[in-house]
Amino acid sequence: MRTILKFGGTSVATKAALDALVRIVAEVSGERAVVVSATAGTTDALVSAAEIARNGDGPGAERIARELEAKHRALVVDLFGRDELPAAMEAVRELSAITERTIELLHSVALLHELTARTRDAILSYGERVCAPVVAALLSARGVPATAVSAATVIATDGQFGNANPRLEETRTQALAVLAPLLVKGTVPVVTGFIGATGDGVITTLGRGASDYTAGILAAVLDADQCLIYTDVSGVMSADPRTVKDARPLPMLSYAEMAELAYFGAKILHPRAVLPALEKRIPVRILNTFAPADHGTTISGSAVLDGSVVKATTSLGGLGLVTVQGVGMSGVPGFAARVFDTCAAENVSVLMISQSSSENSICLVVPEDASGRLRTALELMFRAELQRHDVERVSVEAPVAIVAAVGEGMRGAPGVAGRVFGALGRAGVNVMAIAQGSSELNISLVVAERDRDGAVLAIHGEFHSGSDRPA
Ligand code: ADP
Ligand code: ASP
Ligand code: MG
């Protein structure tokens, strides 16, 4: 039996959490590999240190790095006490060395007033790189032999800094060379989540929140029997518990449902995390470090029909709605292709598309900070059509949010859209655009950012307090 266990930011940030982590890892039998995130808040602090350095404030950036160093030192003292401290010496040495190196990087960014994506990744990798040695030292001191492993030696990626893509074959070779021997001799590798390295050994990151993805990748390349994601809630819930107080835990989800939820903003799991496990049909469970006996959520290959229609409602904010509109667009072949070519040329990722059936408008939902740039590029692309009034205008509405209702039970169930829009109407929420995937697994709609929480509450209330609520 081979198990990959991943612990998120809050699960590695305090003595109580790490004591729980040790108990959880010790109780799993067979071969185990652990993936850790940076401690809660660390990556966000590194993001601001990098920004501050870019603005030329080297001392300000250094201050943040020193605070992070102090925070980790305090954690080590808390964990090991004065008596056991020698067991953590190696981790403390690493902490100092990585801090100094990061401070050097921050100062060079400040000097140049330039932050490349590559340097940013090197700075952001700090959090996981200082965490893994602490967790490995703690496990070893508590009788579970463990060793810290930098994912730079395991996860091979392309050079797309900030959002690197894993190269699975090379990763498999490296995982078999670096991790498998440890697993076989019963040593737990504690691998840094979130990061990888290019073929030249340059550190990359896999995207914010991507330690989950690291766990999924390792589960796949190591042919694990299960992948356990430990976080600070008891599994995936019917909505973000911070917004919806009566959100319920969902015992089972299909890979497809989880992927839709994650894609549309359910922060609990990174959107790409389920893909590697899906291909290998490895069961993924989401569990609570602070309540490990809770059932949590099992994500499995088959559709799970539990009698519910909409299983969960989620939202994603910070977006812009770009609309290309005009009566002269109908029936013109290649029009949409030119819109998407423009998105590709501008390197803008499109999260949702919706076209009116009269073909009079195409709506694109993109990150808010890219929406102005995309409008300018589209105006340039369609300047002739704009002059002829075939295209009336290219407009941007921002900030907007996508709200998505997800559930396998929606497939073929009549009247779901009607209930969604009825609930939104009663709540006074104006819907700006709608899309339904052909899989019929989700209805997603665009609302103004200020209506985001209201829309989630309205849809959740409609489907989770009514009669179709599963027992
Ligand atoms: P970790 O650091 O363990 O990866 P994250 O903060 O990334 O933890 O994800 C867990 C958080 O996701 C929860 O604390 C919760 O607030 C949030 N969340 C958002 N949507 C959901 C949902 N549908 N179900 C459960 N949690 C959710
Ligand atoms: N530490 C990284 C982040 O905050 C990765 C993760 O937590 O999964 O984005
Ligand atoms: Mg996370």
Coordinates of C-alpha atoms and ligand atoms in Angstrom, one line a residue:
M1 CA 0.0 0.0 0.0
R2 CA 1.5 3.3 -1.1
T3 CA 0.0 6.6 0.2
I4 CA 0.7 10.2 -0.7
L5 CA -0.4 12.6 2.1
K6 CA -0.5 16.4 1.5
F7 CA -0.7 19.0 4.3
G8 CA -1.8 22.5 3.5
G9 CA -0.7 25.9 5.0
T10 CA -2.7 25.8 8.2
S11 CA -1.9 22.2 8.7
V12 CA 1.9 23.0 9.1
A13 CA 1.7 26.4 10.7
T14 CA 1.3 25.7 14.5
K15 CA 2.5 23.1 17.0
A16 CA -1.1 21.8 17.4
A17 CA -1.3 21.3 13.7
L18 CA 2.1 19.6 13.4
D19 CA 1.4 17.3 16.3
A20 CA -1.7 16.2 14.5
L21 CA 0.3 15.8 11.3
V22 CA 2.7 13.4 13.1
R23 CA -0.1 11.4 14.5
I24 CA -1.8 11.1 11.1
V25 CA 1.4 10.1 9.2
A26 CA 2.3 7.6 11.9
E27 CA -1.1 5.9 11.7
V28 CA -0.9 5.2 7.9
S29 CA 0.5 1.8 7.2
G30 CA 2.7 0.9 4.3
E31 CA 4.8 3.3 2.2
R32 CA 4.1 7.0 2.7
A33 CA 5.3 10.2 1.1
V34 CA 4.3 13.6 2.5
V35 CA 3.9 16.8 0.5
V36 CA 3.9 20.1 2.4
S37 CA 2.8 23.6 1.6
A38 CA 4.4 26.7 3.0
T39 CA 3.0 27.7 6.4
A40 CA -0.2 29.7 6.2
G41 CA 0.4 33.3 5.1
T42 CA 4.0 32.8 4.1
T43 CA 3.5 32.7 0.3
D44 CA 1.3 35.8 0.5
A45 CA 4.0 37.6 2.5
L46 CA 6.6 36.6 -0.2
V47 CA 4.4 37.9 -2.9
S48 CA 4.3 41.3 -1.2
A49 CA 8.1 41.2 -0.4
A50 CA 8.7 40.7 -4.2
E51 CA 6.4 43.6 -5.1
I52 CA 8.0 45.9 -2.5
A53 CA 11.4 45.0 -3.9
R54 CA 10.3 45.7 -7.4
N55 CA 9.3 49.1 -6.2
G56 CA 12.9 49.6 -5.1
D57 CA 12.4 49.2 -1.4
G58 CA 15.1 46.6 -0.6
P59 CA 15.1 47.2 3.2
G60 CA 11.3 46.8 3.3
A61 CA 11.5 43.6 1.4
E62 CA 14.3 42.3 3.7
R63 CA 12.2 43.1 6.7
I64 CA 9.4 40.8 5.5
A65 CA 12.0 38.0 4.9
R66 CA 13.4 38.5 8.4
E67 CA 9.9 38.3 9.9
L68 CA 9.3 35.0 8.1
E69 CA 12.6 33.7 9.3
A70 CA 11.7 34.7 12.9
K71 CA 8.2 33.1 12.5
H72 CA 9.8 29.8 11.5
R73 CA 12.4 29.9 14.2
A74 CA 9.7 30.5 16.8
L75 CA 7.8 27.5 15.3
V76 CA 10.9 25.3 15.7
V77 CA 11.4 26.4 19.3
D78 CA 7.7 25.7 20.0
L79 CA 8.0 22.2 18.4
F80 CA 11.2 21.0 19.8
G81 CA 11.6 22.9 23.0
R82 CA 15.2 23.8 24.2
D83 CA 16.0 20.2 25.0
E84 CA 15.2 18.6 21.7
L85 CA 16.6 21.5 19.6
P86 CA 19.7 19.6 18.3
A87 CA 17.3 17.4 16.4
A88 CA 16.2 20.5 14.4
M89 CA 19.7 21.9 13.8
E90 CA 19.8 20.9 10.2
A91 CA 16.4 22.5 9.6
V92 CA 17.5 25.7 11.3
R93 CA 20.7 25.8 9.2
E94 CA 18.6 25.4 6.1
L95 CA 16.3 28.2 7.3
S96 CA 19.2 30.6 7.7
A97 CA 20.8 29.7 4.4
I98 CA 17.6 29.9 2.3
T99 CA 16.6 33.2 4.1
E100 CA 20.0 34.8 3.2
R101 CA 19.8 33.7 -0.4
T102 CA 16.2 35.0 -0.7
I103 CA 17.3 38.4 0.8
E104 CA 20.1 38.6 -1.8
L105 CA 17.5 38.0 -4.5
L106 CA 15.2 40.7 -3.1
H107 CA 18.0 43.2 -2.9
S108 CA 18.9 42.6 -6.5
V109 CA 15.3 43.0 -7.6
A110 CA 15.2 46.3 -5.7
L111 CA 18.4 47.5 -7.3
L112 CA 17.1 46.8 -10.8
H113 CA 13.5 47.7 -10.2
E114 CA 12.8 44.6 -12.2
L115 CA 11.0 41.4 -11.1
T116 CA 11.1 38.7 -13.7
A117 CA 8.8 35.7 -13.5
R118 CA 11.8 33.5 -13.0
T119 CA 13.1 35.5 -10.0
R120 CA 9.6 35.7 -8.6
D121 CA 9.4 31.9 -8.6
A122 CA 12.7 31.7 -6.8
I123 CA 11.5 34.1 -4.1
L124 CA 8.1 32.3 -3.8
S125 CA 9.7 28.9 -3.4
Y126 CA 11.1 30.0 0.0
G127 CA 8.0 29.0 1.9
E128 CA 7.9 25.3 1.0
R129 CA 11.7 25.0 1.1
V130 CA 11.9 26.2 4.7
C131 CA 8.9 24.2 5.8
A132 CA 9.8 20.7 4.5
P133 CA 13.0 20.4 6.7
V134 CA 11.1 21.4 9.8
V135 CA 8.4 18.8 9.2
A136 CA 11.0 16.1 8.3
A137 CA 12.9 16.8 11.5
L138 CA 9.8 16.6 13.6
L139 CA 8.6 13.3 12.1
S140 CA 12.1 11.8 12.7
A141 CA 12.2 13.1 16.3
R142 CA 8.9 11.5 16.9
G143 CA 10.0 8.1 15.7
V144 CA 8.9 8.3 12.0
P145 CA 12.1 8.4 10.0
A146 CA 11.8 11.1 7.4
T147 CA 13.9 13.2 5.2
A148 CA 13.2 16.5 3.4
V149 CA 13.3 16.5 -0.4
S150 CA 13.2 19.5 -2.6
A151 CA 10.7 19.0 -5.4
A152 CA 13.2 20.7 -7.7
T153 CA 14.9 17.3 -7.8
V154 CA 11.7 15.5 -8.6
I155 CA 9.0 17.6 -10.4
A156 CA 10.4 18.3 -13.9
T157 CA 8.6 21.2 -15.6
D158 CA 8.6 23.4 -18.6
G159 CA 9.9 27.0 -18.2
Q160 CA 6.5 28.7 -17.9
F161 CA 7.4 30.5 -14.6
G162 CA 4.5 31.2 -12.3
N163 CA 2.4 28.5 -13.9
A164 CA 4.7 25.7 -14.9
N165 CA 3.5 22.5 -16.5
P166 CA 4.9 19.2 -15.3
R167 CA 6.7 16.9 -17.6
L168 CA 5.3 13.6 -16.4
E169 CA 7.8 11.2 -17.9
E170 CA 10.9 13.0 -16.6
T171 CA 9.1 13.4 -13.3
R172 CA 8.4 9.7 -13.1
T173 CA 12.1 8.9 -13.8
Q174 CA 13.2 11.4 -11.1
A175 CA 10.6 10.2 -8.6
L176 CA 11.7 6.6 -9.0
A177 CA 15.3 7.6 -8.6
V178 CA 14.9 10.0 -5.7
L179 CA 11.7 8.9 -3.8
A180 CA 11.2 5.2 -4.4
P181 CA 14.4 4.1 -2.6
L182 CA 13.3 6.1 0.5
L183 CA 9.8 4.6 0.4
V184 CA 11.2 1.1 0.1
K185 CA 13.4 1.5 3.2
G186 CA 10.6 3.0 5.2
T187 CA 11.8 6.6 5.3
V188 CA 9.1 9.2 4.6
P189 CA 10.1 11.7 2.0
V190 CA 8.8 15.2 3.0
V191 CA 8.5 16.9 -0.4
T192 CA 8.1 20.6 -1.0
G193 CA 4.7 21.2 -2.7
F194 CA 4.1 24.0 -5.3
I195 CA 7.6 23.9 -6.9
G196 CA 9.5 22.1 -9.6
A197 CA 12.5 22.8 -11.8
T198 CA 13.3 23.1 -15.5
G199 CA 15.7 20.8 -17.2
D200 CA 18.5 23.3 -16.4
G201 CA 17.6 23.1 -12.7
V202 CA 16.0 26.5 -12.5
I203 CA 13.2 26.6 -9.9
T204 CA 9.6 27.0 -11.2
T205 CA 6.2 27.2 -9.4
L206 CA 3.1 25.4 -10.5
G207 CA 0.7 28.2 -9.7
R208 CA -0.9 29.5 -6.4
G209 CA -2.4 26.8 -4.3
A210 CA -0.6 24.1 -6.4
S211 CA 0.8 21.9 -3.5
D212 CA -2.4 19.9 -4.1
Y213 CA -1.2 19.5 -7.7
T214 CA 2.2 18.3 -6.5
A215 CA 0.5 15.6 -4.5
G216 CA -1.7 14.5 -7.5
I217 CA 1.4 14.3 -9.7
L218 CA 3.4 12.3 -7.2
A219 CA 0.4 9.9 -6.7
A220 CA 0.3 9.3 -10.4
V221 CA 4.0 8.9 -11.2
L222 CA 4.5 6.7 -8.1
D223 CA 1.4 4.6 -8.8
A224 CA 0.1 5.3 -5.3
D225 CA -3.0 3.5 -4.0
Q226 CA -4.5 6.7 -2.5
C227 CA -3.9 10.4 -2.2
L228 CA -5.0 12.1 1.0
I229 CA -5.3 15.9 1.0
Y230 CA -5.3 17.2 4.6
T231 CA -6.6 20.7 5.1
D232 CA -8.5 22.8 7.6
V233 CA -12.1 21.8 6.8
S234 CA -13.8 18.4 6.8
G235 CA -13.9 18.0 3.0
V236 CA -15.5 19.8 0.1
M237 CA -18.7 21.5 1.2
S238 CA -21.8 22.5 -0.7
A239 CA -20.4 26.1 -0.7
D240 CA -17.5 28.0 0.7
P241 CA -18.2 27.8 4.5
R242 CA -16.8 31.3 4.9
T243 CA -19.7 32.7 2.8
V244 CA -22.5 30.2 3.5
K245 CA -22.7 29.3 7.2
D246 CA -25.0 26.3 6.6
A247 CA -22.8 24.7 3.9
R248 CA -22.8 20.9 4.3
P249 CA -19.9 18.6 3.8
L250 CA -20.1 16.4 0.7
P251 CA -19.1 12.8 1.3
M252 CA -18.6 11.8 -2.4
L253 CA -17.8 13.7 -5.6
S254 CA -16.8 12.6 -9.0
Y255 CA -13.5 13.8 -10.6
A256 CA -15.6 15.8 -13.0
E257 CA -17.6 17.6 -10.3
M258 CA -14.5 18.3 -8.3
A259 CA -12.7 19.7 -11.4
E260 CA -15.6 22.0 -12.2
L261 CA -15.8 23.3 -8.6
A262 CA -12.1 23.9 -8.4
Y263 CA -12.0 25.6 -11.8
F264 CA -14.8 28.0 -10.8
G265 CA -13.2 29.0 -7.5
A266 CA -13.6 26.4 -4.8
K267 CA -10.3 27.2 -3.3
I268 CA -10.2 23.9 -1.4
L269 CA -8.4 22.1 -4.2
H270 CA -6.2 23.3 -7.0
P271 CA -8.0 22.9 -10.3
R272 CA -5.4 20.7 -11.9
A273 CA -4.9 18.5 -8.9
V274 CA -7.4 15.8 -9.8
L275 CA -6.1 15.3 -13.4
P276 CA -3.1 13.1 -12.7
A277 CA -5.1 11.0 -10.2
L278 CA -8.0 10.8 -12.6
E279 CA -5.9 9.3 -15.4
K280 CA -4.7 6.6 -13.0
R281 CA -8.0 6.2 -11.2
I282 CA -6.3 6.8 -7.9
P283 CA -8.9 7.7 -5.2
V284 CA -8.4 11.1 -3.7
R285 CA -9.7 12.0 -0.2
I286 CA -10.0 15.5 1.3
L287 CA -9.7 15.3 5.1
N288 CA -9.4 17.6 8.1
T289 CA -6.1 17.7 9.9
F290 CA -7.9 19.0 13.0
A291 CA -10.7 16.4 12.9
P292 CA -9.0 13.4 11.2
A293 CA -11.9 11.1 12.1
D294 CA -14.4 13.0 10.1
H295 CA -15.3 11.3 6.8
G296 CA -14.3 14.2 4.6
T297 CA -14.8 13.9 0.8
T298 CA -13.9 11.0 -1.4
I299 CA -13.3 11.9 -5.1
S300 CA -13.8 8.9 -7.3
G301 CA -14.1 8.0 -11.0
S302 CA -17.8 7.3 -11.3
A303 CA -20.7 9.8 -11.2
V304 CA -22.1 9.9 -7.7
L305 CA -25.9 10.3 -7.8
D306 CA -27.1 11.0 -4.3
G307 CA -30.5 12.4 -5.2
S308 CA -29.3 16.0 -5.2
V309 CA -29.5 18.2 -8.3
V310 CA -27.0 20.9 -7.6
K311 CA -24.4 19.5 -5.3
A312 CA -22.4 22.6 -4.7
T313 CA -22.3 26.3 -5.6
T314 CA -19.1 28.2 -6.0
S315 CA -17.8 31.5 -7.2
L316 CA -14.7 33.2 -8.7
G317 CA -14.2 36.9 -8.5
G318 CA -11.8 39.5 -9.8
L319 CA -12.9 39.1 -13.4
G320 CA -13.9 41.3 -16.4
L321 CA -16.7 40.7 -18.9
V322 CA -15.6 41.7 -22.4
T323 CA -18.5 41.9 -24.9
V324 CA -18.1 42.3 -28.7
Q325 CA -21.5 43.4 -30.0
G326 CA -23.0 44.3 -33.3
V327 CA -25.7 43.2 -35.8
G328 CA -23.2 42.8 -38.6
M329 CA -21.6 39.9 -36.8
S330 CA -24.4 37.4 -37.5
G331 CA -23.5 34.6 -39.9
V332 CA -20.1 36.0 -40.7
P333 CA -17.8 32.9 -40.7
G334 CA -14.5 33.2 -38.8
F335 CA -15.7 36.0 -36.6
A336 CA -15.4 34.0 -33.3
A337 CA -12.0 32.7 -34.5
R338 CA -10.7 36.2 -34.8
V339 CA -11.9 37.0 -31.3
F340 CA -10.1 34.0 -29.9
D341 CA -7.0 34.6 -32.0
T342 CA -6.8 38.0 -30.4
C343 CA -7.1 36.5 -26.9
A344 CA -4.3 34.0 -27.8
A345 CA -2.0 36.8 -29.2
E346 CA -2.5 38.8 -26.0
N347 CA -1.9 35.7 -23.9
V348 CA -5.2 36.3 -22.1
S349 CA -6.9 33.2 -20.6
V350 CA -10.6 33.0 -21.2
L351 CA -12.6 31.5 -18.3
M352 CA -16.0 31.5 -19.8
I353 CA -17.6 32.1 -23.2
S354 CA -21.2 32.9 -24.0
Q355 CA -22.7 33.8 -27.4
S356 CA -26.3 35.0 -27.9
S357 CA -28.3 32.7 -30.2
S358 CA -28.8 35.6 -32.6
E359 CA -25.0 35.8 -32.8
N360 CA -25.2 39.5 -32.1
S361 CA -22.7 39.3 -29.3
I362 CA -19.9 37.3 -27.9
C363 CA -19.1 37.6 -24.2
L364 CA -15.7 36.6 -22.8
V365 CA -14.9 36.4 -19.1
V366 CA -11.2 37.1 -18.5
P367 CA -9.1 38.2 -15.5
E368 CA -10.0 41.8 -14.6
D369 CA -6.5 43.0 -15.0
A370 CA -6.4 41.7 -18.6
S371 CA -9.8 43.1 -19.7
G372 CA -8.7 46.6 -20.7
R373 CA -5.8 45.3 -22.7
L374 CA -8.0 42.8 -24.4
R375 CA -10.6 45.5 -25.3
T376 CA -7.9 47.6 -26.9
A377 CA -6.6 44.6 -28.9
L378 CA -10.1 43.7 -30.1
E379 CA -10.8 47.2 -31.2
L380 CA -7.7 47.1 -33.2
M381 CA -8.6 43.7 -34.7
F382 CA -12.1 44.8 -35.6
R383 CA -11.3 48.4 -36.5
A384 CA -12.7 48.1 -40.1
E385 CA -15.9 46.5 -38.8
L386 CA -16.3 49.2 -36.1
Q387 CA -16.0 51.9 -38.8
R388 CA -18.7 50.1 -40.9
H389 CA -20.8 49.6 -37.7
D390 CA -20.9 45.9 -38.3
V391 CA -19.4 45.8 -34.8
E392 CA -21.1 48.4 -32.6
R393 CA -18.8 48.3 -29.7
V394 CA -16.4 46.3 -27.6
S395 CA -17.2 46.9 -24.0
V396 CA -15.9 45.9 -20.6
E397 CA -17.8 45.4 -17.4
A398 CA -15.7 44.9 -14.3
P399 CA -15.4 43.7 -11.6
V400 CA -17.6 40.7 -12.2
A401 CA -17.7 37.2 -10.8
I402 CA -18.6 33.8 -12.2
V403 CA -21.0 31.8 -10.0
A404 CA -21.3 28.2 -10.8
A405 CA -23.8 25.5 -9.7
V406 CA -22.4 22.1 -10.1
G407 CA -23.8 18.5 -9.9
E408 CA -24.0 15.3 -11.8
G409 CA -27.7 15.2 -10.9
M410 CA -28.3 18.2 -13.2
R411 CA -27.8 16.1 -16.3
G412 CA -31.1 15.6 -17.9
A413 CA -33.0 17.0 -14.9
P414 CA -35.6 19.5 -16.3
G415 CA -36.1 22.9 -14.8
V416 CA -32.8 23.4 -13.1
A417 CA -31.9 26.6 -14.9
G418 CA -35.4 27.9 -14.1
R419 CA -34.9 27.3 -10.4
V420 CA -31.5 28.9 -10.5
F421 CA -32.8 32.0 -12.2
G422 CA -35.9 32.1 -10.1
A423 CA -33.8 32.1 -6.9
L424 CA -31.6 34.8 -8.3
G425 CA -34.5 36.9 -9.4
R426 CA -36.1 36.7 -5.9
A427 CA -32.7 37.8 -4.4
G428 CA -32.6 40.8 -6.8
V429 CA -29.4 39.6 -8.6
N430 CA -29.0 40.7 -12.2
V431 CA -27.4 38.0 -14.4
M432 CA -25.1 39.5 -17.1
A433 CA -24.2 36.3 -19.0
I434 CA -24.9 32.6 -18.9
A435 CA -23.1 29.4 -20.0
Q436 CA -23.9 25.8 -19.6
G437 CA -21.3 23.2 -20.4
S438 CA -22.3 20.5 -22.9
S439 CA -21.6 18.0 -20.0
E440 CA -24.7 19.5 -18.3
L441 CA -22.7 19.2 -15.1
N442 CA -22.7 22.9 -14.4
I443 CA -24.5 26.2 -15.0
S444 CA -22.3 29.2 -14.8
L445 CA -23.3 32.8 -14.8
V446 CA -21.8 36.2 -14.6
V447 CA -22.9 38.7 -12.0
A448 CA -21.4 42.0 -10.7
E449 CA -18.8 41.4 -8.0
R450 CA -21.1 43.1 -5.5
D451 CA -23.8 40.5 -6.1
R452 CA -21.4 37.5 -5.8
D453 CA -22.1 36.4 -2.3
G454 CA -25.8 37.1 -2.6
A455 CA -26.0 34.9 -5.7
V456 CA -24.2 32.0 -4.0
L457 CA -26.5 32.3 -1.0
A458 CA -29.6 32.4 -3.2
I459 CA -28.6 29.3 -5.3
H460 CA -27.4 27.4 -2.2
G461 CA -30.6 28.2 -0.4
E462 CA -32.7 27.0 -3.3
F463 CA -31.1 23.6 -3.6
H464 CA -29.9 22.8 -0.1
S465 CA -32.8 23.9 2.1
G466 CA -35.5 22.5 -0.1
S467 CA -37.2 19.1 -0.5
D468 CA -34.6 17.7 -2.8
R469 CA -31.9 17.9 -0.2
P470 CA -30.5 14.4 0.1
A471 CA -30.8 12.7 3.5
Ligands
ADP1 P1 -4.8 24.4 2.3 O1 -3.8 25.4 2.8 O2 -4.9 23.3 3.3 O3 -4.5 24.0 0.9 P2 -6.8 26.2 1.4 O4 -7.0 27.5 2.2 O5 -6.1 26.3 0.1 O6 -6.2 25.2 2.4 O7 -8.3 25.6 1.1 C1 -9.1 25.3 2.2 C2 -10.2 26.4 2.3 O8 -11.0 26.4 1.1 C3 -11.1 26.2 3.4 O9 -10.7 26.8 4.6 C4 -12.4 27.0 2.9 O10 -12.5 28.3 3.5 C5 -12.1 27.2 1.4 N1 -13.2 26.7 0.6 C6 -13.7 27.3 -0.5 N2 -14.7 26.7 -1.1 C7 -14.9 25.6 -0.3 C8 -15.8 24.5 -0.4 N3 -16.8 24.4 -1.4 N4 -15.7 23.5 0.5 C9 -14.8 23.6 1.5 N5 -13.9 24.6 1.6 C10 -13.9 25.6 0.7
ASP2 N1 2.2 27.9 -0.8 C1 1.6 28.0 -2.1 C2 0.5 29.0 -2.2 O1 0.2 29.6 -1.1 C3 1.1 26.6 -2.6 C4 0.0 26.0 -1.7 O2 -0.3 26.5 -0.6 O3 -0.6 25.1 -2.2 O4 0.0 29.3 -3.2
MG3 MG -4.8 25.1 -0.9

